[in-house]
mmCIF file of C-alpha atoms in Angstrom:
data_model
loop_
_atom_site.group_PDB
_atom_site.id
_atom_site.type_symbol
_atom_site.label_atom_id
_atom_site.label_comp_id
_atom_site.label_asym_id
_atom_site.label_seq_id
_atom_site.Cartn_x
_atom_site.Cartn_y
_atom_site.Cartn_z
ATOM 1 C CA UNK A 240 112.062 43.785 103.577
ATOM 2 C CA UNK A 241 112.113 43.420 99.643
ATOM 3 C CA UNK A 242 110.136 46.443 97.736
ATOM 4 C CA UNK A 243 109.297 46.003 93.891
ATOM 5 C CA UNK A 244 109.493 49.478 92.578
ATOM 6 C CA UNK A 245 108.005 49.773 88.678
ATOM 7 C CA UNK A 246 109.212 52.502 86.543
ATOM 8 C CA UNK A 247 112.611 52.448 88.835
ATOM 9 C CA UNK A 248 114.215 53.949 86.016
ATOM 10 C CA UNK A 249 111.632 56.309 85.707
ATOM 11 C CA UNK A 250 111.889 60.551 87.840
ATOM 12 C CA UNK A 251 110.079 59.991 90.660
ATOM 13 C CA UNK A 252 110.438 56.070 90.936
ATOM 14 C CA UNK A 253 114.636 56.389 90.372
ATOM 15 C CA UNK A 254 114.732 59.045 93.721
ATOM 16 C CA UNK A 255 111.984 56.592 95.558
ATOM 17 C CA UNK A 256 114.477 54.128 94.803
ATOM 18 C CA UNK A 257 117.272 55.902 96.074
ATOM 19 C CA UNK A 258 115.943 56.670 98.931
ATOM 20 C CA UNK A 259 114.882 53.487 99.999
ATOM 21 C CA UNK A 260 118.399 52.114 99.453
ATOM 22 C CA UNK A 261 119.540 55.142 101.618
ATOM 23 C CA UNK A 262 117.344 53.629 104.519
ATOM 24 C CA UNK A 263 118.911 50.375 104.592
ATOM 25 C CA UNK A 264 116.030 48.631 102.128
ATOM 26 C CA UNK A 265 116.397 46.020 99.801
ATOM 27 C CA UNK A 266 114.770 47.441 96.320
ATOM 28 C CA UNK A 267 113.442 45.217 93.370
ATOM 29 C CA UNK A 268 113.370 47.493 89.990
ATOM 30 C CA UNK A 269 111.439 46.947 87.022
ATOM 31 C CA UNK A 270 111.344 49.179 84.036
ATOM 32 C CA UNK A 271 111.394 47.940 80.163
ATOM 33 C CA UNK A 272 113.416 50.986 79.189
ATOM 34 C CA UNK A 273 110.889 52.132 76.700
ATOM 35 C CA UNK A 274 111.091 54.979 73.841
ATOM 36 C CA UNK A 275 108.807 57.532 74.961
ATOM 37 C CA UNK A 276 112.229 59.703 76.740
ATOM 38 C CA UNK A 277 115.414 59.489 75.413
ATOM 39 C CA UNK A 278 115.823 55.863 76.858
ATOM 40 C CA UNK A 279 119.403 57.413 78.225
ATOM 41 C CA UNK A 280 118.290 59.058 80.773
ATOM 42 C CA UNK A 281 116.890 56.416 81.402
ATOM 43 C CA UNK A 282 120.763 54.961 82.345
ATOM 44 C CA UNK A 283 121.883 57.279 83.408
ATOM 45 C CA UNK A 284 119.568 57.332 86.227
ATOM 46 C CA UNK A 285 120.236 53.369 87.334
ATOM 47 C CA UNK A 286 123.825 54.685 86.780
ATOM 48 C CA UNK A 287 123.399 56.907 89.640
ATOM 49 C CA UNK A 288 121.494 53.910 92.121
ATOM 50 C CA UNK A 289 124.944 51.967 91.756
ATOM 51 C CA UNK A 290 126.170 54.803 93.111
ATOM 52 C CA UNK A 291 125.427 54.830 96.632
ATOM 53 C CA UNK A 292 127.060 52.413 98.935
ATOM 54 C CA UNK A 293 123.928 52.178 101.178
ATOM 55 C CA UNK A 294 121.174 49.394 101.089
ATOM 56 C CA UNK A 295 120.998 46.205 98.372
ATOM 57 C CA UNK A 296 119.246 46.913 93.792
ATOM 58 C CA UNK A 297 118.165 44.749 91.815
ATOM 59 C CA UNK A 298 116.889 45.888 88.998
ATOM 60 C CA UNK A 299 114.823 43.936 86.455
ATOM 61 C CA UNK A 300 114.482 45.010 82.472
ATOM 62 C CA UNK A 301 110.900 43.347 81.221
ATOM 63 C CA UNK A 302 107.424 44.836 80.643
ATOM 64 C CA UNK A 303 105.370 44.314 83.416
ATOM 65 C CA UNK A 304 102.795 44.142 81.047
ATOM 66 C CA UNK A 305 102.983 41.312 80.521
ATOM 67 C CA UNK A 306 101.955 39.391 83.195
ATOM 68 C CA UNK A 307 104.297 35.109 82.914
ATOM 69 C CA UNK A 308 107.659 37.100 82.267
ATOM 70 C CA UNK A 309 106.530 39.489 85.345
ATOM 71 C CA UNK A 310 105.886 36.712 87.985
ATOM 72 C CA UNK A 311 108.682 34.415 86.629
ATOM 73 C CA UNK A 312 110.650 37.245 87.315
ATOM 74 C CA UNK A 313 109.964 38.570 90.610
ATOM 75 C CA UNK A 314 108.938 34.134 91.996
ATOM 76 C CA UNK A 315 113.173 33.797 93.291
ATOM 77 C CA UNK A 316 112.044 36.974 96.028
ATOM 78 C CA UNK A 317 109.924 37.258 99.083
ATOM 79 C CA UNK A 318 107.615 41.091 99.046
ATOM 80 C CA UNK A 319 106.668 43.149 101.672
ATOM 81 C CA UNK A 320 105.173 45.511 99.217
ATOM 82 C CA UNK A 321 104.411 46.605 95.971
ATOM 83 C CA UNK A 322 105.014 50.034 95.112
ATOM 84 C CA UNK A 323 103.966 50.387 91.606
ATOM 85 C CA UNK A 324 104.497 53.585 89.520
ATOM 86 C CA UNK A 325 105.207 52.941 85.952
ATOM 87 C CA UNK A 326 103.253 53.814 83.682
ATOM 88 C CA UNK A 327 102.881 55.659 80.107
ATOM 89 C CA UNK A 328 102.635 59.389 81.404
ATOM 90 C CA UNK A 329 102.210 61.864 79.006
ATOM 91 C CA UNK A 330 98.339 63.656 78.450
ATOM 92 C CA UNK A 331 99.306 65.028 74.931
ATOM 93 C CA UNK A 332 100.671 61.578 73.982
ATOM 94 C CA UNK A 333 97.472 59.581 75.297
ATOM 95 C CA UNK A 334 95.849 61.482 72.453
ATOM 96 C CA UNK A 335 98.509 60.135 68.897
ATOM 97 C CA UNK A 336 98.637 55.955 71.128
ATOM 98 C CA UNK A 337 96.116 55.415 73.081
ATOM 99 C CA UNK A 338 96.515 51.428 72.788
ATOM 100 C CA UNK A 339 100.089 52.392 75.032
ATOM 101 C CA UNK A 340 97.443 53.379 78.221
ATOM 102 C CA UNK A 341 95.544 50.522 77.512
ATOM 103 C CA UNK A 342 98.424 48.127 77.797
ATOM 104 C CA UNK A 343 101.416 50.124 79.904
ATOM 105 C CA UNK A 344 98.068 51.678 83.091
ATOM 106 C CA UNK A 345 95.053 48.831 83.067
ATOM 107 C CA UNK A 346 96.599 45.802 82.074
ATOM 108 C CA UNK A 347 99.630 46.168 83.523
ATOM 109 C CA UNK A 348 97.943 47.996 86.839
ATOM 110 C CA UNK A 349 96.421 44.830 86.845
ATOM 111 C CA UNK A 350 99.225 42.385 86.935
ATOM 112 C CA UNK A 351 100.978 43.672 89.605
ATOM 113 C CA UNK A 352 96.936 43.965 92.024
ATOM 114 C CA UNK A 353 97.569 40.486 90.859
ATOM 115 C CA UNK A 354 100.792 40.309 92.164
ATOM 116 C CA UNK A 355 99.900 41.817 94.568
ATOM 117 C CA UNK A 356 96.998 39.049 95.506
ATOM 118 C CA UNK A 357 98.992 36.487 95.517
ATOM 119 C CA UNK A 358 101.442 37.211 97.434
ATOM 120 C CA UNK A 359 100.159 38.391 100.274
ATOM 121 C CA UNK A 360 102.221 42.050 100.412
ATOM 122 C CA UNK A 361 101.406 43.942 103.303
ATOM 123 C CA UNK A 362 100.653 47.226 101.203
ATOM 124 C CA UNK A 363 100.702 47.915 97.683
ATOM 125 C CA UNK A 364 101.090 51.392 96.865
ATOM 126 C CA UNK A 365 100.904 52.889 93.517
ATOM 127 C CA UNK A 366 100.952 55.863 91.673
ATOM 128 C CA UNK A 367 97.461 57.817 90.369
ATOM 129 C CA UNK A 368 97.460 61.320 88.658
ATOM 130 C CA UNK A 369 96.121 64.335 89.032
ATOM 131 C CA UNK A 370 94.377 64.654 86.206
ATOM 132 C CA UNK A 371 91.124 62.580 87.188
ATOM 133 C CA UNK A 372 90.307 66.003 88.360
ATOM 134 C CA UNK A 373 90.016 67.349 84.887
ATOM 135 C CA UNK A 374 88.635 70.521 84.295
ATOM 136 C CA UNK A 375 86.851 71.506 88.061
ATOM 137 C CA UNK A 376 85.925 74.330 89.364
ATOM 138 C CA UNK A 377 86.164 73.323 92.943
ATOM 139 C CA UNK A 378 89.853 73.938 94.203
ATOM 140 C CA UNK A 379 91.660 72.850 95.742
ATOM 141 C CA UNK A 380 91.023 69.203 94.516
ATOM 142 C CA UNK A 381 90.530 67.002 97.990
ATOM 143 C CA UNK A 382 90.405 63.799 97.304
ATOM 144 C CA UNK A 383 86.917 63.735 98.631
ATOM 145 C CA UNK A 384 85.142 64.954 95.304
ATOM 146 C CA UNK A 385 83.743 62.973 92.515
ATOM 147 C CA UNK A 386 86.174 62.428 89.422
ATOM 148 C CA UNK A 387 83.980 60.979 87.328
ATOM 149 C CA UNK A 388 85.160 63.611 84.051
ATOM 150 C CA UNK A 389 88.087 63.350 82.492
ATOM 151 C CA UNK A 390 89.649 65.186 79.859
ATOM 152 C CA UNK A 391 92.142 62.737 78.358
ATOM 153 C CA UNK A 392 92.536 58.673 78.008
ATOM 154 C CA UNK A 393 95.265 58.774 79.997
ATOM 155 C CA UNK A 394 93.377 60.668 83.404
ATOM 156 C CA UNK A 395 90.691 57.811 82.472
ATOM 157 C CA UNK A 396 93.092 54.828 83.491
ATOM 158 C CA UNK A 397 94.259 56.289 86.175
ATOM 159 C CA UNK A 398 90.927 56.685 87.268
ATOM 160 C CA UNK A 399 90.173 53.355 86.457
ATOM 161 C CA UNK A 400 93.557 52.251 88.088
ATOM 162 C CA UNK A 401 91.710 53.338 90.934
ATOM 163 C CA UNK A 402 88.887 51.464 90.709
ATOM 164 C CA UNK A 403 90.396 48.868 89.741
ATOM 165 C CA UNK A 404 92.229 48.877 93.618
ATOM 166 C CA UNK A 405 89.266 49.672 95.456
ATOM 167 C CA UNK A 406 87.727 46.421 93.560
ATOM 168 C CA UNK A 407 91.158 43.641 95.514
ATOM 169 C CA UNK A 408 90.926 46.383 98.783
ATOM 170 C CA UNK A 409 87.325 45.041 99.144
ATOM 171 C CA UNK A 410 87.742 41.222 98.052
ATOM 172 C CA UNK A 411 90.941 40.781 99.257
ATOM 173 C CA UNK A 412 91.042 43.011 102.015
ATOM 174 C CA UNK A 413 94.289 44.391 99.604
ATOM 175 C CA UNK A 414 95.906 48.059 102.093
ATOM 176 C CA UNK A 415 96.114 49.880 98.726
ATOM 177 C CA UNK A 416 96.795 53.863 98.876
ATOM 178 C CA UNK A 417 96.205 55.676 95.548
ATOM 179 C CA UNK A 418 98.940 58.599 95.136
ATOM 180 C CA UNK A 419 97.382 61.710 93.423
ATOM 181 C CA UNK A 420 101.199 63.046 92.368
ATOM 182 C CA UNK A 421 100.971 67.023 91.457
ATOM 183 C CA UNK A 422 102.878 67.875 88.721
ATOM 184 C CA UNK A 423 106.420 66.546 89.639
ATOM 185 C CA UNK A 424 109.646 68.188 88.999
ATOM 186 C CA UNK A 425 113.575 68.937 90.530
ATOM 187 C CA UNK A 426 116.655 67.383 89.147
ATOM 188 C CA UNK A 427 116.584 63.878 87.034
ATOM 189 C CA UNK A 428 113.636 64.586 86.111
ATOM 190 C CA UNK A 429 111.326 64.106 81.999
ATOM 191 C CA UNK A 430 112.333 65.844 79.065
ATOM 192 C CA UNK A 431 109.133 65.985 77.995
ATOM 193 C CA UNK A 432 107.336 68.905 81.264
ATOM 194 C CA UNK A 433 107.248 71.417 80.367
ATOM 195 C CA UNK A 434 109.852 73.114 82.812
ATOM 196 C CA UNK A 435 113.017 70.411 81.252
ATOM 197 C CA UNK A 436 111.579 72.101 77.598
ATOM 198 C CA UNK A 437 111.550 75.561 79.261
ATOM 199 C CA UNK A 438 115.322 75.222 80.177
ATOM 200 C CA UNK A 439 116.474 74.002 77.134
ATOM 201 C CA UNK A 440 114.939 76.586 74.706
ATOM 202 C CA UNK A 441 116.006 79.213 76.768
ATOM 203 C CA UNK A 442 119.898 77.968 77.648
ATOM 204 C CA UNK A 443 119.729 76.920 73.674
ATOM 205 C CA UNK A 444 117.871 81.083 73.063
ATOM 206 C CA UNK A 445 114.792 78.986 70.915
ATOM 207 C CA UNK A 446 111.298 80.673 71.033
ATOM 208 C CA UNK A 447 108.645 78.276 73.820
ATOM 209 C CA UNK A 448 105.902 77.415 73.239
ATOM 210 C CA UNK A 449 103.362 78.323 75.978
ATOM 211 C CA UNK A 450 99.175 76.848 75.650
ATOM 212 C CA UNK A 451 96.803 79.259 76.742
ATOM 213 C CA UNK A 452 98.401 82.033 76.428
ATOM 214 C CA UNK A 453 100.228 81.828 79.653
ATOM 215 C CA UNK A 454 97.126 80.839 82.238
ATOM 216 C CA UNK A 455 97.440 78.808 83.541
ATOM 217 C CA UNK A 456 98.577 77.840 87.224
ATOM 218 C CA UNK A 457 100.445 73.980 87.940
ATOM 219 C CA UNK A 458 100.900 72.894 92.184
ATOM 220 C CA UNK A 459 103.695 72.582 91.091
ATOM 221 C CA UNK A 460 105.769 69.528 93.993
ATOM 222 C CA UNK A 461 109.867 69.684 94.159
ATOM 223 C CA UNK A 462 110.402 66.039 93.833
ATOM 224 C CA UNK A 463 112.247 65.978 97.354
ATOM 225 C CA UNK A 464 108.405 66.245 98.550
ATOM 226 C CA UNK A 465 107.194 64.438 96.838
ATOM 227 C CA UNK A 466 109.121 61.213 98.158
ATOM 228 C CA UNK A 467 109.428 62.198 101.575
ATOM 229 C CA UNK A 468 104.839 61.129 101.135
ATOM 230 C CA UNK A 469 105.594 58.049 99.914
ATOM 231 C CA UNK A 470 108.232 56.996 102.296
ATOM 232 C CA UNK A 471 105.618 58.141 105.415
ATOM 233 C CA UNK A 472 102.796 56.255 103.209
ATOM 234 C CA UNK A 473 105.136 52.400 102.997
ATOM 235 C CA UNK A 474 105.801 53.460 106.119
ATOM 236 C CA UNK A 475 101.940 53.271 107.599
ATOM 237 C CA UNK A 476 99.914 50.902 104.800
ATOM 238 C CA UNK A 477 95.895 51.857 105.555
ATOM 239 C CA UNK A 478 94.173 49.935 108.183
ATOM 240 C CA UNK A 479 91.504 46.898 107.491
ATOM 241 C CA UNK A 480 88.917 48.138 110.445
ATOM 242 C CA UNK A 481 85.883 49.696 107.899
ATOM 243 C CA UNK A 482 85.985 53.061 109.145
ATOM 244 C CA UNK A 483 85.944 55.760 105.664
ATOM 245 C CA UNK A 484 89.237 56.301 105.033
ATOM 246 C CA UNK A 485 90.883 59.237 102.507
ATOM 247 C CA UNK A 486 88.290 59.521 99.465
ATOM 248 C CA UNK A 487 85.470 57.326 100.816
ATOM 249 C CA UNK A 488 86.244 53.040 101.194
ATOM 250 C CA UNK A 489 85.283 51.992 103.284
ATOM 251 C CA UNK A 490 87.635 49.184 102.581
ATOM 252 C CA UNK A 491 91.869 49.184 103.622
ATOM 253 C CA UNK A 492 92.207 51.411 100.109
ATOM 254 C CA UNK A 493 92.738 54.932 100.994
ATOM 255 C CA UNK A 494 94.031 57.909 98.048
ATOM 256 C CA UNK A 495 95.522 61.315 98.923
ATOM 257 C CA UNK A 496 96.775 63.897 96.787
ATOM 258 C CA UNK A 497 100.430 64.700 96.787
ATOM 259 C CA UNK A 498 101.663 68.740 96.160
ATOM 260 C CA UNK A 499 102.263 71.340 97.236
ATOM 261 C CA UNK A 500 99.216 73.017 98.221
ATOM 262 C CA UNK A 501 100.472 76.311 96.113
ATOM 263 C CA UNK A 502 99.725 76.883 92.689
ATOM 264 C CA UNK A 503 101.813 78.649 90.452
ATOM 265 C CA UNK A 504 100.493 80.802 87.463
ATOM 266 C CA UNK A 505 103.483 79.155 84.274
ATOM 267 C CA UNK A 506 103.443 82.916 84.427
ATOM 268 C CA UNK A 507 105.573 83.804 87.509
ATOM 269 C CA UNK A 508 107.166 79.362 86.790
ATOM 270 C CA UNK A 509 108.984 81.555 83.778
ATOM 271 C CA UNK A 510 110.082 84.461 85.057
ATOM 272 C CA UNK A 511 111.947 81.554 87.370
ATOM 273 C CA UNK A 512 112.929 79.757 84.824
ATOM 274 C CA UNK A 513 114.114 82.454 82.697
ATOM 275 C CA UNK A 514 116.463 83.991 85.744
ATOM 276 C CA UNK A 515 118.481 81.327 86.726
ATOM 277 C CA UNK A 516 119.488 80.377 83.097
ATOM 278 C CA UNK A 517 120.277 84.363 82.549
ATOM 279 C CA UNK A 518 118.866 85.371 79.632
ATOM 280 C CA UNK A 519 114.604 85.685 78.821
ATOM 281 C CA UNK A 520 112.924 83.500 77.190
ATOM 282 C CA UNK A 521 111.602 84.236 73.798
ATOM 283 C CA UNK A 522 107.214 83.798 74.404
ATOM 284 C CA UNK A 523 105.679 82.113 72.262
ATOM 285 C CA UNK A 524 101.271 81.984 72.225
ATOM 286 C CA UNK A 525 98.841 79.619 71.744
ATOM 287 C CA UNK A 526 94.909 78.519 72.859
ATOM 288 C CA UNK A 527 95.303 75.263 74.952
ATOM 289 C CA UNK A 528 95.333 72.794 73.792
ATOM 290 C CA UNK A 529 93.518 69.229 73.411
ATOM 291 C CA UNK A 530 93.288 67.395 76.924
ATOM 292 C CA UNK A 531 95.239 70.103 79.172
ATOM 293 C CA UNK A 532 93.154 71.738 82.522
ATOM 294 C CA UNK A 533 93.545 75.084 83.082
ATOM 295 C CA UNK A 534 94.713 74.756 87.120
ATOM 296 C CA UNK A 535 94.684 71.937 88.787
ATOM 297 C CA UNK A 536 95.790 72.774 93.470
ATOM 298 C CA UNK A 537 96.016 69.438 96.212
ATOM 299 C CA UNK A 538 94.153 69.634 98.761
ATOM 300 C CA UNK A 539 96.542 67.714 101.014
ATOM 301 C CA UNK A 540 94.450 67.925 104.399
ATOM 302 C CA UNK A 541 94.030 63.825 103.922
ATOM 303 C CA UNK A 542 98.583 63.401 104.044
ATOM 304 C CA UNK A 543 98.949 65.855 106.162
ATOM 305 C CA UNK A 544 96.552 64.567 108.900
ATOM 306 C CA UNK A 545 97.614 61.114 108.188
ATOM 307 C CA UNK A 546 100.810 61.109 107.980
ATOM 308 C CA UNK A 547 101.854 64.587 108.355
ATOM 309 C CA UNK A 548 103.029 66.153 105.367
ATOM 310 C CA UNK A 549 104.562 68.545 104.826
ATOM 311 C CA UNK A 550 106.064 69.923 101.637
ATOM 312 C CA UNK A 551 108.663 73.434 101.982
ATOM 313 C CA UNK A 552 110.243 73.890 98.674
ATOM 314 C CA UNK A 553 108.714 76.121 96.702
ATOM 315 C CA UNK A 554 109.520 76.934 92.882
ATOM 316 C CA UNK A 555 111.740 79.575 93.582
ATOM 317 C CA UNK A 556 113.978 77.157 95.369
ATOM 318 C CA UNK A 557 113.519 74.050 93.103
ATOM 319 C CA UNK A 558 113.524 75.306 90.247
ATOM 320 C CA UNK A 559 116.782 76.253 90.192
ATOM 321 C CA UNK A 560 118.431 73.214 91.921
ATOM 322 C CA UNK A 561 116.645 71.373 88.437
ATOM 323 C CA UNK A 562 118.316 74.508 85.527
ATOM 324 C CA UNK A 563 121.731 73.857 88.333
ATOM 325 C CA UNK A 564 121.483 69.812 87.363
ATOM 326 C CA UNK A 565 120.750 70.455 83.556
ATOM 327 C CA UNK A 566 123.346 72.167 83.077
ATOM 328 C CA UNK A 567 126.135 70.046 84.779
ATOM 329 C CA UNK A 568 124.028 66.740 83.095
ATOM 330 C CA UNK A 569 123.636 68.158 79.629
ATOM 331 C CA UNK A 570 126.803 70.053 79.978
ATOM 332 C CA UNK A 571 125.141 73.922 78.548
#
């Protein structure tokens, strides 16, 4: 079958494409290789995909917010599944550049929905985010709780994507699965994420900015555990049977949290990085930043019960793996 993966040069998109190719799939990857962070890393991920001697990979460099370019580029392919991971990422950047989020995360999402509808795909899988839970004090976060109070534009666009997807599942009986990812980390990760920033600074002997004086908790989820969950979702589309799905829909649309189900204090995360780097951090303690949330904590019972999802990698294993990769990639 032919699977579209948007954001194929991104962190999760690269890892998913790699896994799909290794099991023999034909993947059509889409990415515009924008400069939100250094495109050299995106090119390196694409080069890594070129080393896989299995499956087949076609790469299309385009902006999926341009519906004409998207539809023309995809026209030759017979599609079975779309996995829409591409988006303008970053909570804090959404405060500085809101229009980029509307264009990529709203217009782009609609374009992919329309493509899925007209090409009669088997399933449309898309990336949502744990940020939709905002500052909820009901933990762990469940897909069945209301998420009506986003505290960043990024979170608002992800909630809007879920609502648009529900509409398409209802109107066109298009099987849909939305995935609320929780603080994904690991080799080939993103430079705008705390793990990369902290590792880089610690290795260079520079201070790190620690927000809310370190009093935050995150459900850090290792990339291999994320990909295991996404593959399970791809292989088991939701049924159009009128039954209530995770997230509350009676259409063929379900929502899953993909997390580690084990929030870690930010201070302990830094401790593990220090141990992996072999040197102490210089901690610059600061107040909470606008748009940040105090904690994330995934209730994974829905995906666990439906698909057998079971994360296996804690930060004591995952963070040293990232640090080893980072040193190899950067030569530091």
